Tab-separated table of C-alpha atoms in Angstrom:
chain	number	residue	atom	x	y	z
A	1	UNK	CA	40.148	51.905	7.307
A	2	UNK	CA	40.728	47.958	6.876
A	3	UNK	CA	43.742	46.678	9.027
A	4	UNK	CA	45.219	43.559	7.613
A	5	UNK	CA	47.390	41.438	10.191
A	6	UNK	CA	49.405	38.480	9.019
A	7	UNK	CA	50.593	35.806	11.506
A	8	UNK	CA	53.388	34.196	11.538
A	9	UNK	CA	55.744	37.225	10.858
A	10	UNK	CA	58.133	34.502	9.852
A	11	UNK	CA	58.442	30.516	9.767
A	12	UNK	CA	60.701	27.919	8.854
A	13	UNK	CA	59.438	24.647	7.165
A	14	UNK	CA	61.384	21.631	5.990
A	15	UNK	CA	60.966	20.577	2.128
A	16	UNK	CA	57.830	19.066	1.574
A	17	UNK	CA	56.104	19.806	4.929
A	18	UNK	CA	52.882	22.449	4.267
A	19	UNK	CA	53.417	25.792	5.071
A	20	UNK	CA	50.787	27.828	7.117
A	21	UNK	CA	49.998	31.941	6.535
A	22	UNK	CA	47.182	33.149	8.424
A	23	UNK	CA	45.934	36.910	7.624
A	24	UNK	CA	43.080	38.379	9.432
A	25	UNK	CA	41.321	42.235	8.587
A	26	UNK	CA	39.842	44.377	10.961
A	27	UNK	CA	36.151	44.170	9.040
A	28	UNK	CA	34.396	41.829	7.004
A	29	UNK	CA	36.165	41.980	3.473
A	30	UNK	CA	32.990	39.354	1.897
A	31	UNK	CA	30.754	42.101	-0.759
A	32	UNK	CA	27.010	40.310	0.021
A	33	UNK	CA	26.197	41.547	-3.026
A	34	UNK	CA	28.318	38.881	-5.020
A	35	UNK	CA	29.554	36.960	-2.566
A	36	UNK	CA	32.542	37.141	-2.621
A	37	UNK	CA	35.809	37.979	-0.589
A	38	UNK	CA	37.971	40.606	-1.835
A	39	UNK	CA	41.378	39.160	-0.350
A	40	UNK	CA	44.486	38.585	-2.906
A	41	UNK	CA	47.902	36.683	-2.005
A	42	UNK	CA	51.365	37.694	-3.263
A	43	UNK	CA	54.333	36.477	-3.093
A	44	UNK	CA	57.320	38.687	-3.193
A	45	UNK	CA	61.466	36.831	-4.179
A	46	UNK	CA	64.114	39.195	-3.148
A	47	UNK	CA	64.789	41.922	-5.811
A	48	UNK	CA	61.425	40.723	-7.426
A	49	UNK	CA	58.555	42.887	-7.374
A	50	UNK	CA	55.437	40.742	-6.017
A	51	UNK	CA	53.143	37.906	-8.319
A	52	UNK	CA	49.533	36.991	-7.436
A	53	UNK	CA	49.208	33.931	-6.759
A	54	UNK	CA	45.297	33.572	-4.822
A	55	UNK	CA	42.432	36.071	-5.458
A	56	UNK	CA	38.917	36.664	-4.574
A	57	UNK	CA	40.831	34.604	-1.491
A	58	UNK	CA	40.776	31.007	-2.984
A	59	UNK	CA	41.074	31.344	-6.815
A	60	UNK	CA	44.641	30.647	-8.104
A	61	UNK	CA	45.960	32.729	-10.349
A	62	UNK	CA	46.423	30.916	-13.692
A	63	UNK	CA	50.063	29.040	-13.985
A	64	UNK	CA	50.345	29.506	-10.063
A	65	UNK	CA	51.147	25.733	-9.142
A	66	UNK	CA	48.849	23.873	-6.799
A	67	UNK	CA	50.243	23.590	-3.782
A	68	UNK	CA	49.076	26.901	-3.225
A	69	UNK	CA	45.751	27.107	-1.834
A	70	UNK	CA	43.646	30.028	-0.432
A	71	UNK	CA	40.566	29.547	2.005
A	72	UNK	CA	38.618	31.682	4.569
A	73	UNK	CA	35.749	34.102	4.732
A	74	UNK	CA	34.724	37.402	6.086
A	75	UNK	CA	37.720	38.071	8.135
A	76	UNK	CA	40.137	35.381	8.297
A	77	UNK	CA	41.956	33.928	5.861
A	78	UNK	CA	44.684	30.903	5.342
A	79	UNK	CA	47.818	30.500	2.428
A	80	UNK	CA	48.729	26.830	2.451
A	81	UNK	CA	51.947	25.719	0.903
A	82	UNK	CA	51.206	21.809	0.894
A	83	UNK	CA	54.671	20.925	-0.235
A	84	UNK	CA	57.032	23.649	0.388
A	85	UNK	CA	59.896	23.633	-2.578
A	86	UNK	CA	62.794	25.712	-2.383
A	87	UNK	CA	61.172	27.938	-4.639
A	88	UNK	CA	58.740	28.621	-2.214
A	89	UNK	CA	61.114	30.876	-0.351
A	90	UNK	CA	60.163	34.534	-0.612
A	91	UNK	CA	57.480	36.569	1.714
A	92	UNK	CA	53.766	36.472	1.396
A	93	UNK	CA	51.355	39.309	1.950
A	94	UNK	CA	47.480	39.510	2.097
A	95	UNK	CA	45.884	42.358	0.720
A	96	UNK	CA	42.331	43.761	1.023
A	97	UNK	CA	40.667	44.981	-2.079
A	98	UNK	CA	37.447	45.064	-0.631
A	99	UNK	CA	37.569	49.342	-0.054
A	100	UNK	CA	39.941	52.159	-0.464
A	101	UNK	CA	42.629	52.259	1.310
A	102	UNK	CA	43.469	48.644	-0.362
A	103	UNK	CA	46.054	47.777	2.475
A	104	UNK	CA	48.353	45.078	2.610
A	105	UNK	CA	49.010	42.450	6.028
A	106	UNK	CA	52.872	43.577	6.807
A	107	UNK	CA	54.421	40.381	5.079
A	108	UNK	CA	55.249	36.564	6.218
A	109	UNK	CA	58.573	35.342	5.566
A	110	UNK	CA	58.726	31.956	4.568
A	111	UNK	CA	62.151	29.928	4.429
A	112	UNK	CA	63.476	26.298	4.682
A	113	UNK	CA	64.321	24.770	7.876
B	1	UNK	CA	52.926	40.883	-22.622
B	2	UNK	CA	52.027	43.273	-20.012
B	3	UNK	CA	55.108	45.476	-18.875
B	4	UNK	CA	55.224	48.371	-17.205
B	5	UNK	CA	58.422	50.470	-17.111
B	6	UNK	CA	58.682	53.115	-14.320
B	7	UNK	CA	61.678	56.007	-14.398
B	8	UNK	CA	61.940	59.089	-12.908
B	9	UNK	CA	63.384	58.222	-9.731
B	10	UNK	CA	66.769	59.238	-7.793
B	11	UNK	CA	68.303	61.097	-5.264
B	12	UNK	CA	66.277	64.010	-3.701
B	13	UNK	CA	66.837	66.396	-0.957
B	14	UNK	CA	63.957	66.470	1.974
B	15	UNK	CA	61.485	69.067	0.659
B	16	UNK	CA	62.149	68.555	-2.432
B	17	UNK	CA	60.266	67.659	-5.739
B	18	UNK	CA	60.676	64.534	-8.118
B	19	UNK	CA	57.842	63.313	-10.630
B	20	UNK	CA	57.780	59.009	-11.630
B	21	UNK	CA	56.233	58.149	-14.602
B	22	UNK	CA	55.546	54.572	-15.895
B	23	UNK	CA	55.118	53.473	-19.707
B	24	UNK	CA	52.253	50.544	-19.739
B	25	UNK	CA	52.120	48.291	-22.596
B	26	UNK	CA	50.090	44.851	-23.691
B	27	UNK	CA	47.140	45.904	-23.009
B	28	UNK	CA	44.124	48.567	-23.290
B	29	UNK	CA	45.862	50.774	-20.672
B	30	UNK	CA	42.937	53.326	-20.642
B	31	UNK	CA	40.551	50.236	-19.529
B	32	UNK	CA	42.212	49.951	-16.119
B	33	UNK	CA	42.788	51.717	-12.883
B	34	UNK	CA	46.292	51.797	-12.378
B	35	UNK	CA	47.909	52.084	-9.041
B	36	UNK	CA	51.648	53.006	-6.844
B	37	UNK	CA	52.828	50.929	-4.374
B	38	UNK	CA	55.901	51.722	-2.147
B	39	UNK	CA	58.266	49.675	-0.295
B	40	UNK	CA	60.863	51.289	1.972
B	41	UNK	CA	64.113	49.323	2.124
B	42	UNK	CA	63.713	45.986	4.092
B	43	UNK	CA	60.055	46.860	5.310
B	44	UNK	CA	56.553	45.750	3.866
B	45	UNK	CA	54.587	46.845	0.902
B	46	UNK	CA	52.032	50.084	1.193
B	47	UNK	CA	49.461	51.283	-0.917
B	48	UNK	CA	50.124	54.658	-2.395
B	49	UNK	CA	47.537	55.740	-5.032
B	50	UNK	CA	45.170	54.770	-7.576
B	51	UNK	CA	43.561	56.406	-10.526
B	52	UNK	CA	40.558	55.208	-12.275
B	53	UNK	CA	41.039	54.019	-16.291
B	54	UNK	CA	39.589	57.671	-17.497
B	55	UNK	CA	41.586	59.507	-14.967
B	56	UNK	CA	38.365	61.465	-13.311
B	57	UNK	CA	38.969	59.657	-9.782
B	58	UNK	CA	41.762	59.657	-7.269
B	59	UNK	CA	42.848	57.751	-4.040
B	60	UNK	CA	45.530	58.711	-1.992
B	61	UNK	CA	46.633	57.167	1.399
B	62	UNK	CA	46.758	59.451	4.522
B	63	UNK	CA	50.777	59.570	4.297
B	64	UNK	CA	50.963	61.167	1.084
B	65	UNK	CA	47.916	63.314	0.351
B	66	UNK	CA	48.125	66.675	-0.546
B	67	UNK	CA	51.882	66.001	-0.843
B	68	UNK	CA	51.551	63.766	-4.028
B	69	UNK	CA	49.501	63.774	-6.961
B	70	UNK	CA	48.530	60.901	-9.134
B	71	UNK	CA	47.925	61.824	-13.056
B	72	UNK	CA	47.609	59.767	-16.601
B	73	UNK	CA	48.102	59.912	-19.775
B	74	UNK	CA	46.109	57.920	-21.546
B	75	UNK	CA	47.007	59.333	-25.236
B	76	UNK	CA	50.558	58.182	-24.084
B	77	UNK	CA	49.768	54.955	-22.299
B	78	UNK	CA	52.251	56.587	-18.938
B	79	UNK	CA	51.243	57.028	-15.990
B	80	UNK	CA	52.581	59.254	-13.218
B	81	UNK	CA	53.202	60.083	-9.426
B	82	UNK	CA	53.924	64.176	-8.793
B	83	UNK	CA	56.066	63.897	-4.988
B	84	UNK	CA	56.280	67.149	-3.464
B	85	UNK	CA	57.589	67.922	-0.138
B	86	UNK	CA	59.469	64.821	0.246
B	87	UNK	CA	60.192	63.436	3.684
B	88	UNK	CA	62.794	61.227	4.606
B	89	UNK	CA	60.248	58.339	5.474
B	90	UNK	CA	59.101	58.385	1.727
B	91	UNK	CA	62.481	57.175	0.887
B	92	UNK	CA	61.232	53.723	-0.982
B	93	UNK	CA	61.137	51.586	-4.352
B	94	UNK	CA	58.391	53.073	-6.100
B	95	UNK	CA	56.166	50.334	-8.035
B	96	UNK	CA	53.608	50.735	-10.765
B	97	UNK	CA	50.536	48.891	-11.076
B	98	UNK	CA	47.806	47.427	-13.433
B	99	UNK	CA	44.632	47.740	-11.677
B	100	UNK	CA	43.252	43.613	-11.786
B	101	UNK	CA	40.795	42.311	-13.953
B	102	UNK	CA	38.885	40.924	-10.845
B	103	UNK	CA	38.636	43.752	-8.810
B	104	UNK	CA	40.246	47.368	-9.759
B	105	UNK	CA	41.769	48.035	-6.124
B	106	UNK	CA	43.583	44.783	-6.535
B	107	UNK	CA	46.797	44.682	-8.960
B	108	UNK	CA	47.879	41.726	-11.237
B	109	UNK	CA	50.795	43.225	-12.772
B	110	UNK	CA	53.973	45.174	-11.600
B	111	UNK	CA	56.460	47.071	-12.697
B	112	UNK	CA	59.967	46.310	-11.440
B	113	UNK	CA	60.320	49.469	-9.389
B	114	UNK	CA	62.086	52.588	-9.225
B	115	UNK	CA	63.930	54.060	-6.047
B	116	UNK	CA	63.246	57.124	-4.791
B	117	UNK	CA	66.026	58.095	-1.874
B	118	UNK	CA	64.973	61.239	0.150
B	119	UNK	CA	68.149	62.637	1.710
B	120	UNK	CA	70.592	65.580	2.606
């Protein structure tokens, strides 16, 4: 089975600085026959269930605004926040959806310094 | 508009029994894998189960297998979770899933959840 790990577990970022998630897997989620890497990002509001806002690791989910970005390969991957807003706050999780069991990195709590 | 409303969930004594069911609508719900995620108070999300759009295949994660059964109807556009011998540690909001459009293990839609509270 895929491990996903997510570093930090938490941070603290002022308003406007960029905001960092790093999420690694424990094999190679990029298919060779497309190409492509089968990593999504969510972000979860308390009481909210979680919204996609990256798949196939860098594609933004339409209406998602752009100062979220995805990028990384194979078996690390990066969520930037360029300008974090105080709607940003919430947790973020990586999830593999490269193979079955489609696990999820245990969360990265993101709030305003 | 896609929602997805689950129900079924409560209070259940360890051992015990209790069957979720969520009612998909907005879109061809027979065209998509749909999946249950779980999320035990103040702790991370896991992956439960997913079911393939016709209903022949099944995926289970280790925790709950052969404990829990994952079933659809797609006549009735519900889906549902069977929980049976429920533990303490399954004690979690219960979400439903739309299988994604870009890859069917991946989800693009939730429901809002439904608790499910496993205690004497």
């Amino acid at each position: 089975d895929i491990v996903m790990t997510q570093s930090p577990d938490s941070l603290a970022v002022s308003l406007g600085e960029r905001a960092t998630i790093n999420c690694k897997s424990s094999q190679s989620v990029l298919s060779s026959s497309n190409n492509k890497n089968y990593l999504v990002w969510y972000q979860q509001k308390p009481g909210q269930p979680p919204k996609v806002l990256i798949y196939w690791a860098s594609t933004r989910e339409s209406g998602v605004p752009d100062r979220f970005s995805g990028s990384g390969s194979g078996t690390d991957f990066t969520l930037t926040i360029s300008s974090l807003q105080a709607e940003d706050v919430a947790v973020y999780y990586c999830q593999q959806y490269y193979t079955t069991p489609s696990a999820f990195g245990q969360g990265t709590k993101v709030e305003i310094k | 508009e896609v929602q997805m409303l689950e129900s079924g969930g409560g209070l259940v004594q360890p051992g015990g029994s209790l069957r979720l069911s969520c009612a998909a609508s907005g879109f061809t719900f027979s065209s998509y894998a749909m999946t249950w995620v779980r999320q035990a108070p103040g702790k991370g999300l896991e992956w439960v189960s997913t079911i393939s759009g016709s209903g022949d295949s099944t995926y289970y994660a280790d925790s709950v297998k052969g404990r829990f059964t994952i079933s659809r109807d797609n006549s009735e556009n519900t889906l549902y979770l069977q929980m049976n011998s429920l533990r303490a540690e399954d004690t979690a909001v219960y979400f439903c899933a739309k299988g994604a459009n870009w890859g069917w293990r991946g989800v693009d839609y939730w429901g809002q959840g439904n608790l499910v509270t496993v205690s004497s």
